[in-house]
Every structure is written in structure tokens, then in C-alpha cells.
XYZ file of C-alpha atoms in Angstrom:
364
model
C 17.460 -9.824 -5.187
C 14.019 -10.469 -6.640
C 10.383 -10.408 -5.545
C 7.928 -13.031 -6.804
C 4.290 -12.287 -7.650
C 2.155 -15.158 -6.348
C -1.533 -15.954 -5.933
C -4.316 -18.198 -7.158
C -4.847 -18.488 -10.919
C -6.681 -15.597 -12.567
C -6.405 -12.996 -9.800
C -4.481 -10.487 -11.942
C -0.838 -11.491 -11.417
C 0.260 -11.303 -15.059
C -1.687 -8.086 -15.669
C 0.086 -6.585 -12.661
C 3.428 -7.841 -13.953
C 2.743 -6.135 -17.278
C 1.953 -2.860 -15.474
C 5.213 -3.040 -13.555
C 7.563 -4.140 -16.301
C 5.859 -3.423 -19.641
C 7.180 -6.889 -20.568
C 3.776 -7.962 -21.890
C 3.471 -11.368 -20.232
C 0.516 -13.320 -21.541
C -2.627 -12.604 -19.499
C -6.055 -14.050 -20.209
C -9.316 -15.056 -18.565
C -8.455 -18.671 -17.789
C -6.415 -20.484 -15.112
C -2.726 -21.326 -15.626
C -2.249 -18.699 -18.310
C 1.302 -18.305 -16.959
C 3.359 -21.518 -16.934
C 6.999 -20.487 -17.175
C 7.859 -17.599 -14.830
C 8.260 -14.207 -16.512
C 11.057 -11.972 -15.203
C 11.124 -8.187 -15.471
C 13.701 -5.632 -14.329
C 11.668 -2.676 -13.063
C 12.836 0.919 -12.464
C 12.247 2.125 -8.902
C 10.374 5.478 -8.981
C 12.316 8.014 -6.889
C 11.576 11.749 -6.792
C 15.029 12.356 -5.298
C 16.641 11.148 -8.526
C 14.411 13.502 -10.526
C 15.414 16.404 -8.273
C 19.129 15.630 -8.672
C 18.665 15.458 -12.442
C 17.029 18.881 -12.387
C 19.887 20.356 -10.329
C 22.869 18.715 -12.072
C 21.527 18.475 -15.660
C 23.612 15.373 -16.500
C 24.037 13.668 -19.872
C 22.136 10.610 -18.599
C 20.159 9.378 -15.589
C 20.105 5.773 -14.377
C 17.511 4.731 -11.779
C 17.697 1.889 -9.285
C 15.981 -1.331 -10.377
C 14.297 -4.310 -8.762
C 13.658 -7.722 -10.322
C 10.034 -8.915 -10.371
C 9.044 -12.518 -11.217
C 5.540 -13.510 -12.371
C 4.999 -17.077 -11.150
C 2.350 -19.590 -12.237
C -0.901 -19.619 -10.231
C -1.134 -22.076 -7.373
C -4.158 -24.239 -6.497
C -5.259 -26.332 -3.549
C -3.132 -29.485 -3.418
C -0.053 -27.807 -4.937
C 2.176 -29.145 -2.145
C 1.205 -32.623 -3.380
C 1.862 -31.716 -7.008
C -1.645 -30.594 -8.058
C -1.872 -28.103 -10.925
C 1.587 -26.662 -11.467
C 2.361 -27.103 -7.786
C 5.893 -28.476 -7.830
C 6.998 -25.948 -10.431
C 5.313 -23.076 -8.590
C 6.891 -23.965 -5.260
C 10.313 -24.390 -6.824
C 10.079 -20.976 -8.495
C 8.915 -19.160 -5.367
C 11.699 -20.727 -3.306
C 14.199 -18.947 -5.577
C 12.809 -15.474 -4.808
C 13.731 -13.249 -1.852
C 10.305 -11.771 -1.091
C 6.666 -12.429 -1.955
C 4.073 -10.116 -3.506
C 0.844 -12.001 -2.771
C -1.963 -10.828 -5.080
C -5.509 -11.190 -3.753
C -8.631 -10.617 -5.822
C -10.700 -7.947 -4.040
C -13.280 -7.046 -6.691
C -16.544 -8.487 -8.042
C -16.901 -9.152 -11.749
C -19.033 -12.000 -13.102
C -17.186 -11.831 -16.434
C -13.862 -12.863 -14.887
C -13.895 -16.416 -13.585
C -12.544 -17.311 -10.145
C -10.929 -20.704 -9.730
C -13.087 -21.372 -6.629
C -16.283 -19.879 -8.059
C -16.697 -16.962 -5.606
C -14.823 -13.916 -4.293
C -13.242 -14.354 -0.858
C -9.690 -12.963 -0.476
C -9.271 -14.401 3.026
C -10.064 -17.906 1.788
C -7.717 -17.369 -1.152
C -4.936 -16.219 1.167
C -5.439 -19.232 3.429
C -5.325 -21.584 0.429
C -1.938 -20.235 -0.632
C -0.651 -20.095 2.960
C -1.621 -23.697 3.601
C 0.180 -24.990 0.515
C 3.333 -23.035 1.328
C 3.190 -24.174 4.961
C 2.757 -27.812 3.930
C 5.817 -27.589 1.701
C 7.812 -25.966 4.523
C 6.588 -28.643 6.931
C 7.923 -31.289 4.583
C 11.339 -29.554 4.551
C 11.407 -29.224 8.350
C 10.441 -32.868 8.904
C 13.184 -34.101 6.555
C 15.778 -32.026 8.385
C 14.420 -33.069 11.775
C 14.793 -36.774 10.946
C 18.509 -36.246 10.271
C 19.087 -34.039 13.315
C 17.335 -36.438 15.702
C 19.845 -39.155 14.902
C 22.720 -36.838 15.847
C 20.859 -35.639 18.945
C 20.545 -39.212 20.234
C 24.341 -39.483 20.377
C 24.408 -36.641 22.908
C 25.435 -33.917 20.465
C 24.253 -30.750 22.286
C 24.197 -28.603 19.163
C 21.989 -31.179 17.418
C 19.710 -31.315 20.469
C 19.303 -27.543 20.349
C 18.578 -27.653 16.609
C 16.047 -30.455 17.118
C 14.249 -28.352 19.732
C 13.992 -25.392 17.335
C 12.867 -27.613 14.449
C 10.179 -29.116 16.676
C 8.911 -25.606 17.448
C 8.760 -24.877 13.708
C 6.985 -28.178 13.053
C 4.312 -27.529 15.690
C 3.687 -23.976 14.422
C 3.443 -25.043 10.780
C 1.080 -27.870 11.688
C -1.080 -25.270 13.444
C -1.204 -23.145 10.264
C 1.314 -20.464 11.278
C 3.823 -19.201 8.717
C 7.483 -19.171 9.776
C 7.721 -15.356 9.557
C 5.057 -15.110 12.304
C 6.636 -17.669 14.656
C 8.183 -16.413 17.891
C 11.108 -18.558 19.048
C 12.833 -17.789 22.341
C 16.332 -18.914 21.313
C 18.379 -15.925 20.059
C 20.462 -18.105 17.719
C 17.520 -19.916 16.135
C 17.868 -18.208 12.733
C 21.275 -19.861 12.354
C 19.345 -23.131 12.048
C 16.279 -21.772 10.218
C 17.872 -19.660 7.465
C 19.730 -22.535 5.718
C 16.385 -24.318 5.202
C 15.224 -21.498 2.859
C 11.644 -21.917 4.013
C 9.083 -20.266 1.758
C 6.901 -18.874 4.574
C 9.981 -17.278 6.142
C 10.187 -14.833 3.223
C 8.870 -11.290 3.788
C 5.467 -10.730 2.178
C 3.381 -7.837 0.883
C -0.320 -8.404 0.231
C -1.485 -6.703 -2.968
C -5.265 -6.252 -3.053
C -6.487 -6.065 -6.650
C -9.565 -3.786 -6.518
C -11.855 -2.300 -9.159
C -11.583 1.266 -10.423
C -14.146 2.588 -7.940
C -11.987 1.446 -5.014
C -8.648 2.679 -6.401
C -8.439 5.641 -3.978
C -9.993 4.421 -0.714
C -10.091 0.623 -1.026
C -13.173 -1.427 -0.109
C -14.547 -3.915 2.419
C -12.424 -6.741 0.987
C -9.283 -4.685 1.654
C -10.373 -4.002 5.247
C -10.863 -7.729 5.824
C -7.392 -8.497 4.444
C -5.785 -5.895 6.729
C -7.572 -7.405 9.739
C -6.570 -10.952 8.742
C -2.835 -10.171 8.456
C -2.548 -7.786 11.424
C -0.284 -10.209 13.343
C 2.047 -10.929 10.403
C 3.978 -7.661 10.337
C 3.192 -7.543 6.602
C 2.412 -4.546 4.417
C -0.954 -4.366 2.628
C -1.496 -2.161 -0.413
C -4.384 -1.940 -2.876
C -4.496 -0.953 -6.516
C -6.838 -1.336 -9.470
C -4.675 -3.588 -11.622
C -6.958 -3.464 -14.674
C -7.090 0.330 -14.552
C -3.320 0.526 -14.072
C -2.978 -1.590 -17.221
C -5.134 0.894 -19.135
C -2.956 3.775 -17.899
C 0.256 2.126 -19.098
C -1.262 1.781 -22.581
C -1.585 5.574 -22.958
C 1.111 7.050 -25.168
C 2.054 10.292 -23.405
C 2.921 11.270 -19.841
C 0.278 14.039 -19.988
C -2.461 11.547 -20.896
C -1.448 9.253 -18.065
C -1.450 12.136 -15.573
C -4.924 13.251 -16.700
C -6.226 9.699 -16.247
C -4.743 9.556 -12.728
C -6.193 12.961 -11.801
C -9.638 11.853 -12.987
C -9.352 8.900 -10.604
C -8.159 11.120 -7.739
C -4.639 9.641 -7.688
C -1.345 11.531 -7.571
C 0.718 8.638 -8.967
C 0.120 5.096 -10.274
C -0.442 2.496 -7.578
C 2.212 0.419 -9.312
C 4.833 3.015 -8.286
C 3.918 2.503 -4.619
C 4.102 -1.254 -5.120
C 7.594 -1.102 -6.675
C 8.905 1.059 -3.833
C 7.237 -1.329 -1.390
C 8.938 -4.320 -3.030
C 12.274 -2.503 -2.774
C 11.743 -1.997 0.981
C 10.517 -5.565 1.346
C 13.810 -6.797 -0.079
C 15.600 -4.686 2.572
C 17.204 -2.482 -0.056
C 18.042 1.214 -0.083
C 19.622 3.751 -2.436
C 22.626 6.031 -2.554
C 23.416 8.404 -5.414
C 26.372 9.526 -7.487
C 25.927 12.869 -9.213
C 28.059 14.446 -11.930
C 27.740 16.095 -15.345
C 28.073 12.800 -17.202
C 25.674 10.797 -15.054
C 23.298 10.960 -12.123
C 22.723 7.444 -10.886
C 20.877 5.585 -8.134
C 22.800 2.615 -6.721
C 21.121 -0.240 -4.846
C 22.604 -1.565 -1.610
C 21.314 -3.717 1.274
C 20.197 -1.732 4.312
C 23.180 -1.530 6.679
C 25.884 -1.637 3.982
C 29.189 0.030 4.840
C 30.931 2.585 2.632
C 33.371 0.008 1.132
C 30.472 -2.375 0.388
C 28.583 0.461 -1.308
C 31.677 1.295 -3.343
C 31.920 -2.356 -4.400
C 28.520 -2.096 -6.090
C 30.140 0.263 -8.617
C 33.251 -1.904 -9.071
C 34.989 -4.536 -6.955
C 38.233 -2.526 -7.225
C 36.518 0.358 -5.421
C 35.895 -1.907 -2.436
C 39.317 -3.579 -2.472
C 41.204 -0.290 -2.619
C 38.781 1.828 -0.580
C 40.421 4.837 1.087
C 37.509 7.092 2.050
C 34.064 8.272 1.014
C 33.045 11.893 0.515
C 29.411 12.093 1.598
C 26.659 14.694 1.214
C 23.224 14.057 2.675
C 20.439 14.420 0.109
C 18.744 17.139 2.180
C 21.973 19.203 2.257
C 22.444 18.782 -1.504
C 18.948 20.146 -2.130
C 19.268 22.917 0.458
C 22.547 24.310 -0.872
C 21.852 23.598 -4.550
C 25.174 22.151 -5.720
C 28.154 20.113 -4.598
C 30.376 23.207 -4.644
C 28.066 25.151 -2.338
C 27.784 22.185 0.023
C 31.591 22.160 0.286
C 31.667 25.938 0.891
C 29.194 25.485 3.737
C 31.370 22.750 5.255
C 28.602 20.160 4.940
C 30.522 17.527 2.938
C 31.688 14.754 5.277
C 34.677 12.447 4.918
C 33.811 8.923 6.102
C 35.946 5.815 6.567
C 35.534 2.060 6.296
C 33.144 1.749 9.238
C 30.600 4.256 7.931
C 27.120 2.788 7.418
C 25.590 4.352 4.315
C 22.295 6.168 4.823
C 19.445 6.025 2.322
C 19.774 9.030 -0.017
C 23.459 9.776 0.578
C 25.237 11.404 -2.381
C 28.716 9.899 -2.489
C 32.165 10.024 -4.097
C 34.711 7.302 -3.393
C 38.491 7.576 -3.182
C 40.349 4.340 -3.764
C 43.729 2.977 -4.738
C 44.408 -0.437 -6.305
């Protein structure tokens, strides 16, 4: 599961990627600085893991991770191959969620590909190119389905009706994620198309240092513009975040954040947001050798969660011994949780809850 950073050229995508991953992608003050996508595996900040480490004092701690992809900047006409359009659209299709970076600061020393600062225009430029590419995919599929529908195939007729609804919405400038379709089974026809505008999106407003705490008017306009999209909007000063990551010690970084009025880097909020956007959650294993955060899809059952550790755990699953995170913290140790009768034994149907501390019993 990976989230792709997208946006116009020169809005701060690669600088943001560097903040998140410390992978040092090339970033510079000219368009198309990024050509090949950069990929970083990023630790997910989680205070619960830190608390478990403090309580258990293990030999090592392993956090959950999320994969972030820095994709080449897109320009007007990308759906027709302008700029790096075909490459960009191919790369974004391979991701599971979109982090859409919008420039929300003024600075005459940093060029904008369109010559002025307008995040709503920038958003619409990207949206239009993604919608045009999706429209092309829908029309190709519709041509095939129509032929089957003419023979009286009822399933094809139903699919054609849904594809026509998608086509009309895309032509009107509506992304697939914002389309309301009455048919309950419509996603069975939509999902296989892997439409780009069907992917969940988070808008990342890149502000200047002065707006790092409260945002600015650009951010307000973005929030108003995406109100009907059911999309998250966050803001962070990407350039400032980059400066913070360059500091050598944790104490220096904390002092810098305190001077700005921040309790944590904005990049930490973004990473957690990307994790949620990908519909992921965390359970923990805790022992003297290792405290570890494991990543699972929201709604995973106990055997599926066990399979993340090893496929044999899922195949031979017998039961899960589960402690809620709040109980673990309240009672202070696994032994005391057991004494209080708060450890639960769960079977194959149990749906894992975010923050569960788990042991698995299995037999292969």
C-alpha cells in the first residue's frame, strides 16, 4: 500500500518527500526536477509505541511504516502527453492514495509554472488532467460493454448504465470519488477500472513559516473548494520542515518547533493522515525481545492479522490473546492485566481493533 505525492511542478513535492523519508530526492527551483518517481518507506509516528517501549523496555522497537512515492510534476495537457504526462499518469495509477500538494505561499524567488499563486486553479488543473485520463478509460470500456448490451445481456446493460453515469460526471468535471451512484453494486464495475480520481485524496497546503500554526487565506479557500469531496486538508510549512530535519539532535528540533508554536512536526501529522487515507490501522506485539507495530487493513480479522507476521500463523490459527491498549497502560504490564481478568481470548471471527496488543496461538 503506497501513497503518491502529486501536484504541479515546483510546488514543494520533492522537498516534502525529503522531510518524510530523509531519502534526499533531488529538489530545485525549476520544473520537472523529479523525473523518475522516488520511493521512501516512512515510519509512522505513534505515541502508543513509545509508551509500550517505556513500559516493557524491550531489546528493540519496530514501528509501522507507510510507502510514499514522489511523482513527477504534472502540467496542463498531461492527459494528451504534455510534459511528463503519460509517465506521471502511469505512476499515479499504481498508487493507492493521493497526497495532492498545493502551493499556498507567496515568494517571488520561487517560480510558479503558471506565473502566479492560486491553489484553487492549480487543483483544478490537476483534477482536469486526471479526469480526462479517467474519461478515456471509461469510454474505452463503454465501447466494449455497449456491444454486449445490444445482444440483450442484462448485466452488460446495467454496466453500461453505470459507465454512462461516470462518463457524464467526468465530462462535467466531477472526480469519481465525489460521484453518487444509486446502484448498490456499482463498485463491482468501477473498481476494476482502477480510475485515478477514485483514489482517496488528502490536500497538503504548503504554507510559509508564518502560517505554520494557523494556516492562511489560501488554506481557507482550499478547504471551501473541497468541502464536498470528503477529503482531508492539512497545512504545513514544507521549507521549514526541511530545515528542522537538517538539525542534528532531537533537542534542537524540539526547540525549533517550540519557537514556531508547534508540538510536533507537521510531517508527522501528514504521515499519520496518509496511513488513515490508505485505510490502515495498527496492532502491537510486546515482549522483552521486541515491541512492534504491525500494519493491517481496517476490518482485518484475527487470523488475517496473524498472517501479517507469518503465513503459517494464519493457516494454523487457533486463537488470539488480546489486551486493549488502554488496559495495558492502566494496569502497567501483561501480568497485571491477566490478574485483573482483562485479557480476552478471541477466535477466528474477531475483528482486530486499532491499538490491540496481541499474542497468537497456532498449530501447523
